[in-house]
PDB file of C-alpha atoms in Angstrom:
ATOM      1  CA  UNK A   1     -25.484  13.784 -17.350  1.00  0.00           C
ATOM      2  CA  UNK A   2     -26.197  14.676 -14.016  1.00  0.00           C
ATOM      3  CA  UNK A   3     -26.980  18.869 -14.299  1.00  0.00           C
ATOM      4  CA  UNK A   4     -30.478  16.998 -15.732  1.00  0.00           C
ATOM      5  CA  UNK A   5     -31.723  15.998 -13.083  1.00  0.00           C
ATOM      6  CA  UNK A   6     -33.003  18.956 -10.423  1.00  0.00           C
ATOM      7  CA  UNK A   7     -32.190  16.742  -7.337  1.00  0.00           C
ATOM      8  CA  UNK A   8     -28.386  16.801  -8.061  1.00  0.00           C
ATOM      9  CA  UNK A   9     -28.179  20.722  -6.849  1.00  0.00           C
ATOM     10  CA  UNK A  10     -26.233  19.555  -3.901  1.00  0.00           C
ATOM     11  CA  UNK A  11     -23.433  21.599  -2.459  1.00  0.00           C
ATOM     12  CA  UNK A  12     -20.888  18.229  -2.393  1.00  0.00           C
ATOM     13  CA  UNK A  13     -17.896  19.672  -0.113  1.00  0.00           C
ATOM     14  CA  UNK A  14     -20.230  18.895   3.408  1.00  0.00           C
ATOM     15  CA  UNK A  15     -20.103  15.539   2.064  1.00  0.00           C
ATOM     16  CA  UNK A  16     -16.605  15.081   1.625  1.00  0.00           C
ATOM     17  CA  UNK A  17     -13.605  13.417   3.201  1.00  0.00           C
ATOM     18  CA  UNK A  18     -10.489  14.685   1.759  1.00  0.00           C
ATOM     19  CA  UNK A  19      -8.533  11.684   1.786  1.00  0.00           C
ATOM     20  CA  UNK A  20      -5.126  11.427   1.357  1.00  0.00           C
ATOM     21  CA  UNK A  21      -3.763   7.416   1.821  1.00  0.00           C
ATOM     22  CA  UNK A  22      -1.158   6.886  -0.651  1.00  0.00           C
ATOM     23  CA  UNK A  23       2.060   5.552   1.048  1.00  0.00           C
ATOM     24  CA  UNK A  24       4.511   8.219  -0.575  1.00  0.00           C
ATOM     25  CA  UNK A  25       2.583  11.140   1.331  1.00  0.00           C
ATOM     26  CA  UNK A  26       4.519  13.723   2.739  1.00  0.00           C
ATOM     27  CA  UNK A  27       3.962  16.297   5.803  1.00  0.00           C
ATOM     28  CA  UNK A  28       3.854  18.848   2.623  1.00  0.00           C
ATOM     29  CA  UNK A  29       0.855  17.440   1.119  1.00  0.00           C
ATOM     30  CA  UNK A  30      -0.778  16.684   4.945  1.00  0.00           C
ATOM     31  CA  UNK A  31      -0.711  20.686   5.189  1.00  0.00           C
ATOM     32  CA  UNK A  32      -2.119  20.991   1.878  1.00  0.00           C
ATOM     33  CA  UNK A  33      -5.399  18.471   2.598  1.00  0.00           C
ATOM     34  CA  UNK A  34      -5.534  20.129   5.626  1.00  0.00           C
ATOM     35  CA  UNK A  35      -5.708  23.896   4.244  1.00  0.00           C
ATOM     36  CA  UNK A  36      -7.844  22.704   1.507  1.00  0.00           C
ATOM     37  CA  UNK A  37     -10.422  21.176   4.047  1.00  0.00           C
ATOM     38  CA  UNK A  38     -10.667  23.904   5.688  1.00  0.00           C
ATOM     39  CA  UNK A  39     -10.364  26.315   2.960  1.00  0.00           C
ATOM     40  CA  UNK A  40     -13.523  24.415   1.025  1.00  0.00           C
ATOM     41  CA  UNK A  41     -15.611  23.682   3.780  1.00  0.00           C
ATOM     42  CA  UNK A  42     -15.305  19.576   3.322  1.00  0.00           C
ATOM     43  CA  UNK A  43     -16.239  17.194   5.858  1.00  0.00           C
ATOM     44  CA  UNK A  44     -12.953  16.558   7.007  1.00  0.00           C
ATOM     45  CA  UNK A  45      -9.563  14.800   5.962  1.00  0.00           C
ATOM     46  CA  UNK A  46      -8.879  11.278   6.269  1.00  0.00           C
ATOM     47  CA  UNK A  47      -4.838  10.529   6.282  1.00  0.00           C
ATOM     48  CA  UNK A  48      -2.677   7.683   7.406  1.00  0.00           C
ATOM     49  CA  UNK A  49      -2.199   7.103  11.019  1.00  0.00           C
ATOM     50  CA  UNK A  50       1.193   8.010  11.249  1.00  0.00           C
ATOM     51  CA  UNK A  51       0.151  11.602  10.094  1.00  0.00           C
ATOM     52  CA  UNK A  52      -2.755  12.150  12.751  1.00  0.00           C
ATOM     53  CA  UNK A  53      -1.247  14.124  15.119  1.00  0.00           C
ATOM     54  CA  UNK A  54       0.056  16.103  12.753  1.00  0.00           C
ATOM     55  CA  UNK A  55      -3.161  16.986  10.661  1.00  0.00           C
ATOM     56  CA  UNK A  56      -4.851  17.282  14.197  1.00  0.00           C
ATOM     57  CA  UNK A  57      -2.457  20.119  15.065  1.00  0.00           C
ATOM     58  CA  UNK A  58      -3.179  21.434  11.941  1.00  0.00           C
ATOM     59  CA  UNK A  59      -6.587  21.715  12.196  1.00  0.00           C
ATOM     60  CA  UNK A  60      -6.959  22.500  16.014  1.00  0.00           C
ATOM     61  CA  UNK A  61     -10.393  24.334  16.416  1.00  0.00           C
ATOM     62  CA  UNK A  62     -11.360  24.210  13.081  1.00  0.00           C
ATOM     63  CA  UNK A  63     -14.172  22.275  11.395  1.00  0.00           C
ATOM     64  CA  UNK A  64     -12.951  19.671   9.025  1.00  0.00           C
ATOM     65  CA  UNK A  65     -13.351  16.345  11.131  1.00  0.00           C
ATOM     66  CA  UNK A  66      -9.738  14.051  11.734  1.00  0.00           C
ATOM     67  CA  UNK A  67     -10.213  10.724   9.986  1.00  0.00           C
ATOM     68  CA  UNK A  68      -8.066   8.098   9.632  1.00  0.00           C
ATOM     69  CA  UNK A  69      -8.215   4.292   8.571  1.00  0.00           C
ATOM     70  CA  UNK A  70      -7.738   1.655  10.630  1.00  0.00           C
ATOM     71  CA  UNK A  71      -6.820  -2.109   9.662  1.00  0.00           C
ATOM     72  CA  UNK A  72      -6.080  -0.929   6.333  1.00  0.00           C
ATOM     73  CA  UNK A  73      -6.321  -1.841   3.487  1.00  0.00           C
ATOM     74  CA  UNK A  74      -6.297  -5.510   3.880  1.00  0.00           C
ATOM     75  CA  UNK A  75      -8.672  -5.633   7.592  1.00  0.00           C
ATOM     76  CA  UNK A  76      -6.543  -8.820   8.329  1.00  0.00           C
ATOM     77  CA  UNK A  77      -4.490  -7.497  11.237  1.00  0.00           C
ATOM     78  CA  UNK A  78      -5.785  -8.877  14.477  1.00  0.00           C
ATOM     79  CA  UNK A  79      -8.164  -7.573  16.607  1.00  0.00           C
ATOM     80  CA  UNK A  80      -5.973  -6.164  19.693  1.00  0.00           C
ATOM     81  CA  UNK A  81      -3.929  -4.838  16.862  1.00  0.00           C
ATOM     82  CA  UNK A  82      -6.786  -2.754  15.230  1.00  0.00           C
ATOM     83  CA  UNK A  83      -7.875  -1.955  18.473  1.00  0.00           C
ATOM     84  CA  UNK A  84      -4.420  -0.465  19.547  1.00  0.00           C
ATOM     85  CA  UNK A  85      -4.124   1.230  16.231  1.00  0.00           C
ATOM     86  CA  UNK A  86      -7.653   2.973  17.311  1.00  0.00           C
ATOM     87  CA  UNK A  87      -7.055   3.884  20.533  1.00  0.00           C
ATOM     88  CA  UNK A  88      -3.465   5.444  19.380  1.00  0.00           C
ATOM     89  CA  UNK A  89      -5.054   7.124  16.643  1.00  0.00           C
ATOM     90  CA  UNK A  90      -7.974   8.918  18.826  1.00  0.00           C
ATOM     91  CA  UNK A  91      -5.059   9.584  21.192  1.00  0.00           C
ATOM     92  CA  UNK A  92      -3.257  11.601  18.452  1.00  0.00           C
ATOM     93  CA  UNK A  93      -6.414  13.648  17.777  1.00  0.00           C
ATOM     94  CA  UNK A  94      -8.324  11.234  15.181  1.00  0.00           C
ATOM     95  CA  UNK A  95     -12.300  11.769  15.510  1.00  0.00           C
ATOM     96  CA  UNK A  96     -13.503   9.265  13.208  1.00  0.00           C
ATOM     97  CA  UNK A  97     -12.194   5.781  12.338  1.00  0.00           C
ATOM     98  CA  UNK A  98     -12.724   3.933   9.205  1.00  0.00           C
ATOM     99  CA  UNK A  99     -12.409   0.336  10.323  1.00  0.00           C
ATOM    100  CA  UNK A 100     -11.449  -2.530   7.528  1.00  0.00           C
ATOM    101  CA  UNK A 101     -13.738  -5.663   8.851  1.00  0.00           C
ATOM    102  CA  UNK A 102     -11.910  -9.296   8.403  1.00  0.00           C
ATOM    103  CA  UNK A 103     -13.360 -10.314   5.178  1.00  0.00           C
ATOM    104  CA  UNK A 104     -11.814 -13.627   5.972  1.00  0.00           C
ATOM    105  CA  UNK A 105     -13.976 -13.955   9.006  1.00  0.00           C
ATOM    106  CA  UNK A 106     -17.304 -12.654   7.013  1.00  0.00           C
ATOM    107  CA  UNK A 107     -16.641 -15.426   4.062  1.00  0.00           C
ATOM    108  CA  UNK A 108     -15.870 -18.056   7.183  1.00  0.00           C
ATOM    109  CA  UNK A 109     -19.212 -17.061   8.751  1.00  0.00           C
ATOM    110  CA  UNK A 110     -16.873 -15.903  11.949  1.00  0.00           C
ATOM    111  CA  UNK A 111     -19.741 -13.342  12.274  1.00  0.00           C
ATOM    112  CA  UNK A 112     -19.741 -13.230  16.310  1.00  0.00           C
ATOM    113  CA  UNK A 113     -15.824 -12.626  15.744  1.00  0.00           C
ATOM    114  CA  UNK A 114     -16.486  -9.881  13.295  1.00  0.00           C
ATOM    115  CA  UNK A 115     -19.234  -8.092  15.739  1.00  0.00           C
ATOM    116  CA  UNK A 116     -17.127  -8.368  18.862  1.00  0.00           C
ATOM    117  CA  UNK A 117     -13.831  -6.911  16.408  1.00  0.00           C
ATOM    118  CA  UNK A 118     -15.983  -3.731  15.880  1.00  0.00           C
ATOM    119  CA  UNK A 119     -18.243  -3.281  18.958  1.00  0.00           C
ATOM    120  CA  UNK A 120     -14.904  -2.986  20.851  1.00  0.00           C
ATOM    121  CA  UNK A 121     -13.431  -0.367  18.544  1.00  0.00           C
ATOM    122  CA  UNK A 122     -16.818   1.417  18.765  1.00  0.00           C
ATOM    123  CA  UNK A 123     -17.272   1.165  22.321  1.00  0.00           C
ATOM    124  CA  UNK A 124     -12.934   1.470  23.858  1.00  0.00           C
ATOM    125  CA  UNK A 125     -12.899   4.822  21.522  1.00  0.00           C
ATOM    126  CA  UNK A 126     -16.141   6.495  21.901  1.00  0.00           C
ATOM    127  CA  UNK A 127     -15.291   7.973  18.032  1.00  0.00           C
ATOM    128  CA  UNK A 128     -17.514   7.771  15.162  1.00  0.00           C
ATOM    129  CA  UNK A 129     -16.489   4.270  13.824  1.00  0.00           C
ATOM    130  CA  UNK A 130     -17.170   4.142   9.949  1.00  0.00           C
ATOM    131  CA  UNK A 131     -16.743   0.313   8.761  1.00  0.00           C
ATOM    132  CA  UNK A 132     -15.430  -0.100   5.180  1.00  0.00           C
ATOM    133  CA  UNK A 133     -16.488  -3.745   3.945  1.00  0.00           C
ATOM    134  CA  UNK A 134     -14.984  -3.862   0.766  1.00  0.00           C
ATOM    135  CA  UNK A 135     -18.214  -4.413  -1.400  1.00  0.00           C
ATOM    136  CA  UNK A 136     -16.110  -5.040  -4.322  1.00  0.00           C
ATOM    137  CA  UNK A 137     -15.158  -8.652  -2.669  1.00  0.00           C
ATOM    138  CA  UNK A 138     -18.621  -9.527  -1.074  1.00  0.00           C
ATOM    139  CA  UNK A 139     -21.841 -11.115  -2.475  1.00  0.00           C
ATOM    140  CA  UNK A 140     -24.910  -9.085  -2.223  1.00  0.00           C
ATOM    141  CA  UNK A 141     -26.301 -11.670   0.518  1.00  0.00           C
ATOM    142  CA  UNK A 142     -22.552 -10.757   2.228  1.00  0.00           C
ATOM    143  CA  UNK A 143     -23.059  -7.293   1.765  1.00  0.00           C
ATOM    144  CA  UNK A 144     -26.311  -7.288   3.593  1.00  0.00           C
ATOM    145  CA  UNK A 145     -25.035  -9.453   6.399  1.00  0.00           C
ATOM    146  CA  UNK A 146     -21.979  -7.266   6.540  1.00  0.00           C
ATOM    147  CA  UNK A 147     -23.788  -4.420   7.047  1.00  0.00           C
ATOM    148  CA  UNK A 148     -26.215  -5.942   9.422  1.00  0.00           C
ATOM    149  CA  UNK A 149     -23.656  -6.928  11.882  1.00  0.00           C
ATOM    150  CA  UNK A 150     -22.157  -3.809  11.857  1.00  0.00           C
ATOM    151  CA  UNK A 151     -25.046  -1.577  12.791  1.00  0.00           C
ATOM    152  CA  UNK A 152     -25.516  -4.067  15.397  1.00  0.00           C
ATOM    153  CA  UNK A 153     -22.150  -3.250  16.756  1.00  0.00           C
ATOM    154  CA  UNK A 154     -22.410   0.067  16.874  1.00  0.00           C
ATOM    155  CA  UNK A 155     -20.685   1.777  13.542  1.00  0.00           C
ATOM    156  CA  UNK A 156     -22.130   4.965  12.654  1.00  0.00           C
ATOM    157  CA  UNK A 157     -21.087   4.594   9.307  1.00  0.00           C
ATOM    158  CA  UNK A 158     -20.913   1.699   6.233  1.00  0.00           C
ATOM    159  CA  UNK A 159     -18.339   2.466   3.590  1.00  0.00           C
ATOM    160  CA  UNK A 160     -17.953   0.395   0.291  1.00  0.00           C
ATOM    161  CA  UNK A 161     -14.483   0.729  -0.131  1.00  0.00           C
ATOM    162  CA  UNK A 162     -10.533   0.819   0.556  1.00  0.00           C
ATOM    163  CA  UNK A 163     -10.487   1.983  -3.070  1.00  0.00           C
ATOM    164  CA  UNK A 164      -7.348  -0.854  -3.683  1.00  0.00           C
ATOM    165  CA  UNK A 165      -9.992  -3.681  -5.135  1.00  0.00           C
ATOM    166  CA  UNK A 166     -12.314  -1.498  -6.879  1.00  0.00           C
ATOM    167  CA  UNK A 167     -14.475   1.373  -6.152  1.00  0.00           C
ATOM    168  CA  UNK A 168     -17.900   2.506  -5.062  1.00  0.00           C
ATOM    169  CA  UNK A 169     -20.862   1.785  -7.069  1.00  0.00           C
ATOM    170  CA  UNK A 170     -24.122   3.297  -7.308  1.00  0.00           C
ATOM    171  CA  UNK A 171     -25.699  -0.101  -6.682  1.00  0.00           C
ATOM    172  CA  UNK A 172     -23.869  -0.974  -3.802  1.00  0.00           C
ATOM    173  CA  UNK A 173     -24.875   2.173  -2.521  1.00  0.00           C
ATOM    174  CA  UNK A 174     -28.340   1.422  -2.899  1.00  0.00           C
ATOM    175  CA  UNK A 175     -27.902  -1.733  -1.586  1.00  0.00           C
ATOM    176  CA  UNK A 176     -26.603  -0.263   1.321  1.00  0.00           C
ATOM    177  CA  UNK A 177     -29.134   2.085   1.913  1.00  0.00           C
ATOM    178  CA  UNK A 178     -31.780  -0.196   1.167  1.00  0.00           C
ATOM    179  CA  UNK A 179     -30.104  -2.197   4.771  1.00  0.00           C
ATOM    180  CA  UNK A 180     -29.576   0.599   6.375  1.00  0.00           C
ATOM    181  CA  UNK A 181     -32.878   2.377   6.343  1.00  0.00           C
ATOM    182  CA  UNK A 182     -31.133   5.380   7.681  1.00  0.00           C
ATOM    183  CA  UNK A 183     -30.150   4.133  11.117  1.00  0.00           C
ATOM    184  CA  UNK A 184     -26.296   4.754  10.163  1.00  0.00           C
ATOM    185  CA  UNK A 185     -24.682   6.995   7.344  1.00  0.00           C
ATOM    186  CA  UNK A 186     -23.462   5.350   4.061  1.00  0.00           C
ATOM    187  CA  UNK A 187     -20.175   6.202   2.706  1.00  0.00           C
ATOM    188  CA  UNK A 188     -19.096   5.882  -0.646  1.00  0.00           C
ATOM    189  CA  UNK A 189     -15.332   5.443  -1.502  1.00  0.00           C
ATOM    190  CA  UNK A 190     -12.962   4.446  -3.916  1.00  0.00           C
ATOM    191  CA  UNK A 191     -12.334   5.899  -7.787  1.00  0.00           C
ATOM    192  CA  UNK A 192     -14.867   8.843  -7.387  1.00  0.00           C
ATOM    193  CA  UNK A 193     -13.277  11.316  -9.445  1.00  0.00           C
ATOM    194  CA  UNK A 194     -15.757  13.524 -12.027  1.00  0.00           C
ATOM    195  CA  UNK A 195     -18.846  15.499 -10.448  1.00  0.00           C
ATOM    196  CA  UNK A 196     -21.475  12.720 -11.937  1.00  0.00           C
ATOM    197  CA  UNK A 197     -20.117  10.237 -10.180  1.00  0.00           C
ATOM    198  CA  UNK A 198     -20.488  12.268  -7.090  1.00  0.00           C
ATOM    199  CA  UNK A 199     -23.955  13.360  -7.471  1.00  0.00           C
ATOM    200  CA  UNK A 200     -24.996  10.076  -8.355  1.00  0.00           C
ATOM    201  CA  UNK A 201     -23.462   8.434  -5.333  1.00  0.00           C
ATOM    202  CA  UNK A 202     -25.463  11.051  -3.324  1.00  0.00           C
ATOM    203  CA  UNK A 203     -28.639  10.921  -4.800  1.00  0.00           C
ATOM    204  CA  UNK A 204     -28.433   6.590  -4.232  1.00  0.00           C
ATOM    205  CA  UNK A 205     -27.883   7.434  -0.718  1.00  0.00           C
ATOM    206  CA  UNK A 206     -24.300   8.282   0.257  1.00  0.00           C
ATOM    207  CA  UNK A 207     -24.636  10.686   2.906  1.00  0.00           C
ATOM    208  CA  UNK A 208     -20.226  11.039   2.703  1.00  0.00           C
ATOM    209  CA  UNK A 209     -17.913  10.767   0.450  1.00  0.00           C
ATOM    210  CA  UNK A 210     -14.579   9.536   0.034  1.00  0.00           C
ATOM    211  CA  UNK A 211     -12.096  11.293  -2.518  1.00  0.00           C
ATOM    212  CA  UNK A 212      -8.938  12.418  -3.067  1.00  0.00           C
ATOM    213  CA  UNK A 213     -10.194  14.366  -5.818  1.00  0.00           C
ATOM    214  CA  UNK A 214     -12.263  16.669  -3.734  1.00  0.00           C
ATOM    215  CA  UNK A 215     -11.024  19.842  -5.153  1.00  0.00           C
ATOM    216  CA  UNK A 216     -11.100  18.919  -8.922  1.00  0.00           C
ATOM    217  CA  UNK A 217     -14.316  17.770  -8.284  1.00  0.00           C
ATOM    218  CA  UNK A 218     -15.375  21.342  -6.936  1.00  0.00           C
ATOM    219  CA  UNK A 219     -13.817  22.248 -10.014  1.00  0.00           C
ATOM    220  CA  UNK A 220     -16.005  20.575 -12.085  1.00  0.00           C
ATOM    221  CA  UNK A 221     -19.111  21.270  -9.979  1.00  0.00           C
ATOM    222  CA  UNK A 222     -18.356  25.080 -10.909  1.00  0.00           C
ATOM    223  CA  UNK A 223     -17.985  24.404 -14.743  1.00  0.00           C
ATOM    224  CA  UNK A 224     -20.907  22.502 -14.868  1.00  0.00           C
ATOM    225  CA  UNK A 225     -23.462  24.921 -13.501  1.00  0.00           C
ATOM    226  CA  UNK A 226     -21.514  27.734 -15.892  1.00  0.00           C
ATOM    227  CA  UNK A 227     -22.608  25.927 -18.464  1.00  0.00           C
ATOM    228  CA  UNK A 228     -25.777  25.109 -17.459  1.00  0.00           C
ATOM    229  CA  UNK A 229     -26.603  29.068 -17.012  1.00  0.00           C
TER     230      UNK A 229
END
């Protein structure tokens, strides 16, 4: 269990983005994220880009950062698509992107086309550009030269997952992190939904989370230091 190990003390809500991505998402449950992220001191909230502007307005002068996804879930739009979608989105108020890279391109070994896809979003925007590469569909070696390209291009972030092929892993996080050698943040997403699954992820080197269990998962923080006391 995780209370067993002293490093998982970690106040998780800094690390979280409140993520709310399922197509049947109303402008009710937008305010709710939104109060909630603000309300628990997370991260920020990462929603759909039709409901930017709308959690922007929300959450004018207030912490919790604007995130939404870009290319998602599939990263198979083209590039002066995703790079429309981007500059609309920042436009609307978004602060941080999560980009989908073209697996396609990655498995093809298209990797100048995959650098110049995300060095453009990262430099037209100026926003923190988090790049999700889908470890659950990548090789290790693909993983690594994934994640290589991408710090290249200037992503401040590598994210495992969409969540729709799987979720993160606390090996892939290593993995990651192992790459990385903390010249971007690593964030873990996809099917994180009890407390040691969080605290693992962080302790293997996710430095944010993606959840759209956040508050449960608060919830279960509280219950297991109760019982731990």
């Amino acid at each position: 269990m995780a209370a067993e190990y002293p490093d998982k003390d970690i106040d998780i809500a800094p690390y979280i983005d409140h993520t709310l991505l399922i197509p049947t998402a109303t402008p009710e449950l937008i305010e709710q994220w939104c109060e909630e992220a603000q309300r628990f001191h997370f991260a920020g909230v990462c929603v759909n880009p039709s409901y930017v502007r709308l959690a922007a307005e929300l959450l004018h002068n207030k912490t919790p950062k604007i995130c939404t996804v870009i290319g998602f879930p599939t990263g198979a739009t083209t590039s002066a698509v995703k790079l429309y979608e981007a500059q609309e989105a920042v436009d609307n108020g978004a602060n941080e992107l999560d980009v989908v890279i073209n697996l396609g391109w990655l498995k093809a070994g298209k990797t100048n086309e995959v650098h110049r896809e995300i060095a453009e979003i990262c430099e037209e925007t100026g926003q923190i550009v988090k790049v999700i590469i889908e470890t659950n569909l990548l090789t290790d070696a693909e993983k690594r030269l994934a994640t290589e390209i991408c710090m290249d291009a200037g992503a401040a972030f590598i994210k495992t997952c969409t969540g729709w092929n799987g979720g993160a892993t606390v090996a892939d996080v290593r993995l990651l992190k192992e790459v990385a050698r903390e010249r971007v943040g690593i964030k873990a997403s996809g099917g994180i939904r009890t407390i040691d699954q969080a605290l693992d992820l962080i302790v293997a080197g996710a430095t944010r989370l993606g959840t759209s269990y956040s508050v449960d998962l608060l919830r279960q923080r509280a219950t297991l230091e109760k019982s731990t006391h």
